[in-house]
PDB file of C-alpha atoms and ligand atoms in Angstrom:
ATOM      1  CA  MET A1334       0.000   0.000   0.000  1.00  0.00           C
ATOM      2  CA  LEU A1335       1.233   3.532  -0.807  1.00  0.00           C
ATOM      3  CA  SER A1336       2.386   5.288   2.356  1.00  0.00           C
ATOM      4  CA  LEU A1337       0.920   8.765   2.953  1.00  0.00           C
ATOM      5  CA  ILE A1338       2.369  11.779   4.746  1.00  0.00           C
ATOM      6  CA  HIS A1339       0.042  14.201   6.539  1.00  0.00           C
ATOM      7  CA  PHE A1340       0.733  17.826   5.534  1.00  0.00           C
ATOM      8  CA  TYR A1341      -1.563  20.771   6.330  1.00  0.00           C
ATOM      9  CA  GLY A1342      -4.613  18.508   6.402  1.00  0.00           C
ATOM     10  CA  TYR A1343      -3.719  16.725   3.144  1.00  0.00           C
ATOM     11  CA  ASN A1344      -2.456  13.193   2.666  1.00  0.00           C
ATOM     12  CA  ILE A1345       0.476  13.209   0.246  1.00  0.00           C
ATOM     13  CA  PRO A1346       1.854  10.000  -1.265  1.00  0.00           C
ATOM     14  CA  PHE A1347       5.402   9.544   0.043  1.00  0.00           C
ATOM     15  CA  ALA A1348       6.753   9.091  -3.511  1.00  0.00           C
ATOM     16  CA  SER A1349       5.713  12.648  -4.439  1.00  0.00           C
ATOM     17  CA  VAL A1350       7.709  14.069  -1.513  1.00  0.00           C
ATOM     18  CA  ILE A1351      10.855  12.381  -2.826  1.00  0.00           C
ATOM     19  CA  LYS A1352      10.227  13.807  -6.307  1.00  0.00           C
ATOM     20  CA  PHE A1353       9.573  17.285  -4.922  1.00  0.00           C
ATOM     21  CA  SER A1354      11.983  19.887  -6.352  1.00  0.00           C
ATOM     22  CA  PRO A1355      11.553  23.339  -4.798  1.00  0.00           C
ATOM     23  CA  LEU A1356      12.723  25.098  -7.955  1.00  0.00           C
ATOM     24  CA  LYS A1357      10.483  23.544 -10.618  1.00  0.00           C
ATOM     25  CA  SER A1358       7.765  21.478  -9.000  1.00  0.00           C
ATOM     26  CA  LYS A1359       6.581  23.710  -6.171  1.00  0.00           C
ATOM     27  CA  THR A1360       2.932  23.685  -7.169  1.00  0.00           C
ATOM     28  CA  ARG A1361       2.982  20.621  -9.404  1.00  0.00           C
ATOM     29  CA  ALA A1362       3.447  18.547  -6.237  1.00  0.00           C
ATOM     30  CA  PHE A1363      -0.023  19.703  -5.184  1.00  0.00           C
ATOM     31  CA  GLY A1364      -1.384  17.613  -8.026  1.00  0.00           C
ATOM     32  CA  PHE A1365      -0.474  14.519  -6.036  1.00  0.00           C
ATOM     33  CA  PHE A1366      -2.804  15.467  -3.209  1.00  0.00           C
ATOM     34  CA  GLU A1367      -5.735  13.153  -2.622  1.00  0.00           C
ATOM     35  CA  GLY A1368      -9.135  14.045  -4.091  1.00  0.00           C
ATOM     36  CA  ASN A1369     -10.133  16.316  -6.926  1.00  0.00           C
ATOM     37  CA  LYS A1370     -10.282  19.747  -5.291  1.00  0.00           C
ATOM     38  CA  SER A1371     -10.642  22.787  -7.552  1.00  0.00           C
ATOM     39  CA  HIS A1372      -7.802  24.691  -5.842  1.00  0.00           C
ATOM     40  CA  ILE A1373      -5.434  21.867  -6.805  1.00  0.00           C
ATOM     41  CA  LYS A1374      -6.355  22.389 -10.453  1.00  0.00           C
ATOM     42  CA  LEU A1375      -5.884  26.146 -10.006  1.00  0.00           C
ATOM     43  CA  ALA A1376      -2.421  25.607  -8.496  1.00  0.00           C
ATOM     44  CA  ASN A1377      -1.463  23.404 -11.442  1.00  0.00           C
ATOM     45  CA  MET A1378      -2.817  25.941 -13.940  1.00  0.00           C
ATOM     46  CA  GLU A1379      -0.843  28.707 -12.231  1.00  0.00           C
ATOM     47  CA  GLN A1380       2.339  26.570 -12.409  1.00  0.00           C
ATOM     48  CA  GLU A1381       1.764  25.933 -16.135  1.00  0.00           C
ATOM     49  CA  ARG A1382       1.151  29.659 -16.684  1.00  0.00           C
ATOM     50  CA  VAL A1383       4.433  30.542 -14.913  1.00  0.00           C
ATOM     51  CA  GLU A1384       6.355  27.918 -16.927  1.00  0.00           C
ATOM     52  CA  GLU A1385       4.841  29.116 -20.228  1.00  0.00           C
ATOM     53  CA  ARG A1386       5.577  32.747 -19.414  1.00  0.00           C
ATOM     54  CA  SER A1387       9.156  32.036 -18.321  1.00  0.00           C
ATOM     55  CA  MET A1388       9.916  30.635 -21.790  1.00  0.00           C
ATOM     56  CA  ASP A1389       9.742  34.010 -23.499  1.00  0.00           C
ATOM     57  CA  ILE A1390       9.875  36.485 -20.653  1.00  0.00           C
ATOM     58  CA  SER A1391      11.161  39.920 -21.651  1.00  0.00           C
ATOM     59  CA  LEU A1392      13.529  42.264 -19.859  1.00  0.00           C
ATOM     60  CA  LYS A1393      10.574  44.632 -19.447  1.00  0.00           C
ATOM     61  CA  ASP A1394       8.524  41.885 -17.735  1.00  0.00           C
ATOM     62  CA  LEU A1395      11.374  41.172 -15.340  1.00  0.00           C
ATOM     63  CA  SER A1396      11.900  44.869 -14.722  1.00  0.00           C
ATOM     64  CA  LYS A1397       8.216  45.304 -13.814  1.00  0.00           C
ATOM     65  CA  GLN A1398       8.300  42.269 -11.504  1.00  0.00           C
ATOM     66  CA  LEU A1399      11.380  43.671  -9.735  1.00  0.00           C
ATOM     67  CA  GLU A1400       9.707  47.059  -9.368  1.00  0.00           C
ATOM     68  CA  ASP A1401       6.609  45.438  -7.807  1.00  0.00           C
ATOM     69  CA  PHE A1402       8.810  43.227  -5.598  1.00  0.00           C
ATOM     70  CA  ALA A1403      10.590  46.281  -4.152  1.00  0.00           C
ATOM     71  CA  LYS A1404       7.382  48.343  -3.879  1.00  0.00           C
ATOM     72  CA  VAL A1405       5.383  45.850  -1.800  1.00  0.00           C
ATOM     73  CA  ARG A1406       8.328  45.415   0.596  1.00  0.00           C
ATOM     74  CA  ASN A1407       8.936  49.156   0.852  1.00  0.00           C
ATOM     75  CA  TRP A1408      12.492  48.525  -0.387  1.00  0.00           C
ATOM     76  CA  GLU A1409      12.503  51.255  -3.030  1.00  0.00           C
ATOM     77  CA  LYS A1410      14.509  53.496  -0.693  1.00  0.00           C
ATOM     78  CA  TYR A1411      17.342  50.927  -0.723  1.00  0.00           C
ATOM     79  CA  HIS A1412      17.323  50.480  -4.504  1.00  0.00           C
ATOM     80  CA  SER A1413      19.580  53.421  -5.335  1.00  0.00           C
ATOM     81  CA  PRO A1414      21.983  53.129  -8.311  1.00  0.00           C
ATOM     82  CA  ARG A1415      25.022  52.736  -6.064  1.00  0.00           C
ATOM     83  CA  ASN A1416      23.409  50.133  -3.778  1.00  0.00           C
ATOM     84  CA  LEU A1417      22.192  48.119  -6.754  1.00  0.00           C
ATOM     85  CA  LEU A1418      25.617  48.254  -8.406  1.00  0.00           C
ATOM     86  CA  LEU A1419      27.294  47.013  -5.200  1.00  0.00           C
ATOM     87  CA  ALA A1420      24.662  44.290  -4.763  1.00  0.00           C
ATOM     88  CA  MET A1421      25.251  43.165  -8.358  1.00  0.00           C
ATOM     89  CA  VAL A1422      29.033  43.053  -7.885  1.00  0.00           C
ATOM     90  CA  GLY A1423      28.470  40.998  -4.700  1.00  0.00           C
ATOM     91  CA  GLU A1424      26.424  38.518  -6.733  1.00  0.00           C
ATOM     92  CA  VAL A1425      29.176  38.389  -9.402  1.00  0.00           C
ATOM     93  CA  GLY A1426      31.480  37.385  -6.534  1.00  0.00           C
ATOM     94  CA  GLU A1427      29.083  34.587  -5.516  1.00  0.00           C
ATOM     95  CA  LEU A1428      28.920  33.500  -9.159  1.00  0.00           C
ATOM     96  CA  SER A1429      32.724  33.439  -9.369  1.00  0.00           C
ATOM     97  CA  GLN A1430      32.944  31.260  -6.241  1.00  0.00           C
ATOM     98  CA  ILE A1431      31.060  28.496  -8.055  1.00  0.00           C
ATOM     99  CA  PHE A1432      33.875  28.292 -10.625  1.00  0.00           C
ATOM    100  CA  GLN A1433      36.673  28.930  -8.159  1.00  0.00           C
ATOM    101  CA  TRP A1434      39.333  26.153  -7.915  1.00  0.00           C
ATOM    102  CA  ARG A1435      37.555  23.917 -10.420  1.00  0.00           C
ATOM    103  CA  GLY A1436      40.074  24.404 -13.221  1.00  0.00           C
ATOM    104  CA  GLU A1437      38.713  24.727 -16.775  1.00  0.00           C
ATOM    105  CA  VAL A1438      35.053  23.793 -17.097  1.00  0.00           C
ATOM    106  CA  ASP A1439      33.662  21.993 -20.160  1.00  0.00           C
ATOM    107  CA  LYS A1440      30.829  23.671 -22.100  1.00  0.00           C
ATOM    108  CA  GLY A1441      27.416  22.444 -20.974  1.00  0.00           C
ATOM    109  CA  LEU A1442      28.885  21.474 -17.583  1.00  0.00           C
ATOM    110  CA  PRO A1443      28.667  17.717 -18.322  1.00  0.00           C
ATOM    111  CA  ASN A1444      30.265  16.570 -15.065  1.00  0.00           C
ATOM    112  CA  TRP A1445      28.443  18.910 -12.700  1.00  0.00           C
ATOM    113  CA  LYS A1446      25.916  17.782 -10.086  1.00  0.00           C
ATOM    114  CA  GLU A1447      22.347  18.975 -10.680  1.00  0.00           C
ATOM    115  CA  SER A1448      22.476  20.889  -7.378  1.00  0.00           C
ATOM    116  CA  ASP A1449      25.572  22.803  -8.579  1.00  0.00           C
ATOM    117  CA  LYS A1450      23.817  23.644 -11.852  1.00  0.00           C
ATOM    118  CA  GLU A1451      20.770  24.904  -9.925  1.00  0.00           C
ATOM    119  CA  HIS A1452      23.061  27.024  -7.741  1.00  0.00           C
ATOM    120  CA  LEU A1453      24.722  28.437 -10.875  1.00  0.00           C
ATOM    121  CA  ALA A1454      21.313  29.267 -12.380  1.00  0.00           C
ATOM    122  CA  GLU A1455      20.363  31.133  -9.209  1.00  0.00           C
ATOM    123  CA  GLU A1456      23.551  33.207  -9.074  1.00  0.00           C
ATOM    124  CA  LEU A1457      23.335  34.046 -12.791  1.00  0.00           C
ATOM    125  CA  SER A1458      19.756  35.148 -12.160  1.00  0.00           C
ATOM    126  CA  ASP A1459      20.759  37.339  -9.214  1.00  0.00           C
ATOM    127  CA  VAL A1460      23.336  39.124 -11.385  1.00  0.00           C
ATOM    128  CA  LEU A1461      20.814  39.584 -14.203  1.00  0.00           C
ATOM    129  CA  LEU A1462      18.055  40.793 -11.874  1.00  0.00           C
ATOM    130  CA  TYR A1463      20.249  43.407 -10.180  1.00  0.00           C
ATOM    131  CA  LEU A1464      21.536  44.530 -13.605  1.00  0.00           C
ATOM    132  CA  ILE A1465      17.998  44.950 -14.925  1.00  0.00           C
ATOM    133  CA  ARG A1466      16.925  46.802 -11.777  1.00  0.00           C
ATOM    134  CA  LEU A1467      20.018  49.038 -11.948  1.00  0.00           C
ATOM    135  CA  ALA A1468      19.296  49.926 -15.568  1.00  0.00           C
ATOM    136  CA  ASP A1469      15.643  50.652 -14.740  1.00  0.00           C
ATOM    137  CA  ILE A1470      16.505  52.879 -11.773  1.00  0.00           C
ATOM    138  CA  CYS A1471      18.967  54.773 -14.014  1.00  0.00           C
ATOM    139  CA  GLY A1472      16.252  55.267 -16.645  1.00  0.00           C
ATOM    140  CA  ILE A1473      17.970  53.039 -19.220  1.00  0.00           C
ATOM    141  CA  ASP A1474      15.919  50.758 -21.485  1.00  0.00           C
ATOM    142  CA  LEU A1475      18.312  47.803 -21.307  1.00  0.00           C
ATOM    143  CA  GLY A1476      16.761  45.764 -24.140  1.00  0.00           C
ATOM    144  CA  ASP A1477      16.904  48.720 -26.487  1.00  0.00           C
ATOM    145  CA  ALA A1478      20.431  49.704 -25.374  1.00  0.00           C
ATOM    146  CA  ALA A1479      21.756  46.143 -25.772  1.00  0.00           C
ATOM    147  CA  ALA A1480      20.235  45.759 -29.255  1.00  0.00           C
ATOM    148  CA  LYS A1481      21.841  49.064 -30.312  1.00  0.00           C
ATOM    149  CA  LYS A1482      25.173  47.963 -28.825  1.00  0.00           C
ATOM    150  CA  ILE A1483      25.137  44.735 -30.866  1.00  0.00           C
ATOM    151  CA  ILE A1484      24.728  46.823 -34.030  1.00  0.00           C
ATOM    152  CA  LYS A1485      27.562  49.114 -32.931  1.00  0.00           C
ATOM    153  CA  ASN A1486      29.759  46.050 -32.254  1.00  0.00           C
ATOM    154  CA  SER A1487      29.097  44.655 -35.734  1.00  0.00           C
ATOM    155  CA  ILE A1488      30.225  47.926 -37.291  1.00  0.00           C
ATOM    156  CA  LYS A1489      33.356  48.051 -35.141  1.00  0.00           C
ATOM    157  CA  TYR A1490      34.153  44.367 -35.832  1.00  0.00           C
ATOM    158  CA  PRO A1491      32.928  43.641 -39.395  1.00  0.00           C
ATOM    159  CA  GLU A1492      32.363  40.059 -40.590  1.00  0.00           C
ATOM    160  CA  PRO A1493      35.455  38.609 -42.308  1.00  0.00           C
ATOM    161  CA  LYS A1494      35.371  38.698 -46.107  1.00  0.00           C
ATOM    162  CA  VAL A1495      35.224  35.311 -47.911  1.00  0.00           C
ATOM    163  CA  PHE A1496      38.889  35.351 -49.085  1.00  0.00           C
ATOM    164  CA  GLU A1497      40.040  36.192 -45.525  1.00  0.00           C
ATOM    165  CA  GLU A1498      38.261  33.055 -44.265  1.00  0.00           C
ATOM    166  CA  MET A1499      40.163  30.911 -46.819  1.00  0.00           C
ATOM    167  CA  PHE A1500      43.590  31.725 -45.326  1.00  0.00           C
TER     168      PHE A1500
HETATM  169  N1  DCP B 610      17.289  44.603  -1.161  1.00  0.00           N
HETATM  170  C1  DCP B 610      17.130  43.545  -1.957  1.00  0.00           C
HETATM  171  C2  DCP B 610      17.524  42.265  -1.550  1.00  0.00           C
HETATM  172  C3  DCP B 610      17.332  41.204  -2.403  1.00  0.00           C
HETATM  173  N2  DCP B 610      16.773  41.406  -3.617  1.00  0.00           N
HETATM  174  C4  DCP B 610      16.585  40.289  -4.552  1.00  0.00           C
HETATM  175  C5  DCP B 610      17.430  40.414  -5.808  1.00  0.00           C
HETATM  176  C6  DCP B 610      18.244  39.149  -5.864  1.00  0.00           C
HETATM  177  O1  DCP B 610      17.713  38.298  -6.899  1.00  0.00           O
HETATM  178  C7  DCP B 610      18.041  38.449  -4.531  1.00  0.00           C
HETATM  179  C8  DCP B 610      19.262  38.526  -3.665  1.00  0.00           C
HETATM  180  O2  DCP B 610      18.926  37.994  -2.404  1.00  0.00           O
HETATM  181  P1  DCP B 610      20.014  37.747  -1.271  1.00  0.00           P
HETATM  182  O3  DCP B 610      20.656  39.045  -0.912  1.00  0.00           O
HETATM  183  O4  DCP B 610      19.316  36.984  -0.199  1.00  0.00           O
HETATM  184  O5  DCP B 610      21.138  36.902  -1.997  1.00  0.00           O
HETATM  185  P2  DCP B 610      21.173  35.344  -2.353  1.00  0.00           P
HETATM  186  O6  DCP B 610      19.846  34.927  -2.901  1.00  0.00           O
HETATM  187  O7  DCP B 610      22.379  35.179  -3.236  1.00  0.00           O
HETATM  188  O8  DCP B 610      21.358  34.625  -0.947  1.00  0.00           O
HETATM  189  P3  DCP B 610      22.745  34.210  -0.276  1.00  0.00           P
HETATM  190  O9  DCP B 610      23.654  35.405  -0.357  1.00  0.00           O
HETATM  191  O10 DCP B 610      22.336  33.855   1.123  1.00  0.00           O
HETATM  192  O11 DCP B 610      23.263  33.054  -1.091  1.00  0.00           O
HETATM  193  O12 DCP B 610      16.929  39.096  -3.913  1.00  0.00           O
HETATM  194  C9  DCP B 610      16.369  42.671  -3.990  1.00  0.00           C
HETATM  195  O13 DCP B 610      15.825  42.855  -5.087  1.00  0.00           O
HETATM  196  N3  DCP B 610      16.558  43.721  -3.150  1.00  0.00           N
END
């Protein structure tokens, strides 16, 4: 017989607790709850909506989410350009620590543990989120600026001509 764990009034099959991954399956795990309650379906729909949206999320979306995040916590007073820059540099340090003392790392990180990859994804995200917030607070449209910079780069570093590629 499947063993059940009691959690906030719900009986959860033990197997689903083992599968539980806090990063990806937070609400999907609710689908394993006993019964057919409508809020379970809603939780699953919300999870699907978040996963769909995260596939093509824009810098503007992230910027708005960060603005709301700071607003509801009354943290706007801390989000000055200088504080955000220092916070971002701190996160770059945390990102660097992941690679520290490992020697050269193969592309795709084939020999890394899943937990190390998840940690890397989190630190990369922290750097990106502070960068986006910094740009927003400085009144810079980062998507627009980055697209313009790519064009500028291609003018500064033109593609090699065909005969140059032959030699
Ligand atoms: N004043 C703050 C504090 C945090 N954050 C957000 C942006 C980052 O994505 C994340 C950073 O949170 P932490 O400072 O807790 O840093 P870590 O998540 O890296 O935790 P730790 O340093 O314990 O590993 O939270 C924010 O927007 N404004």
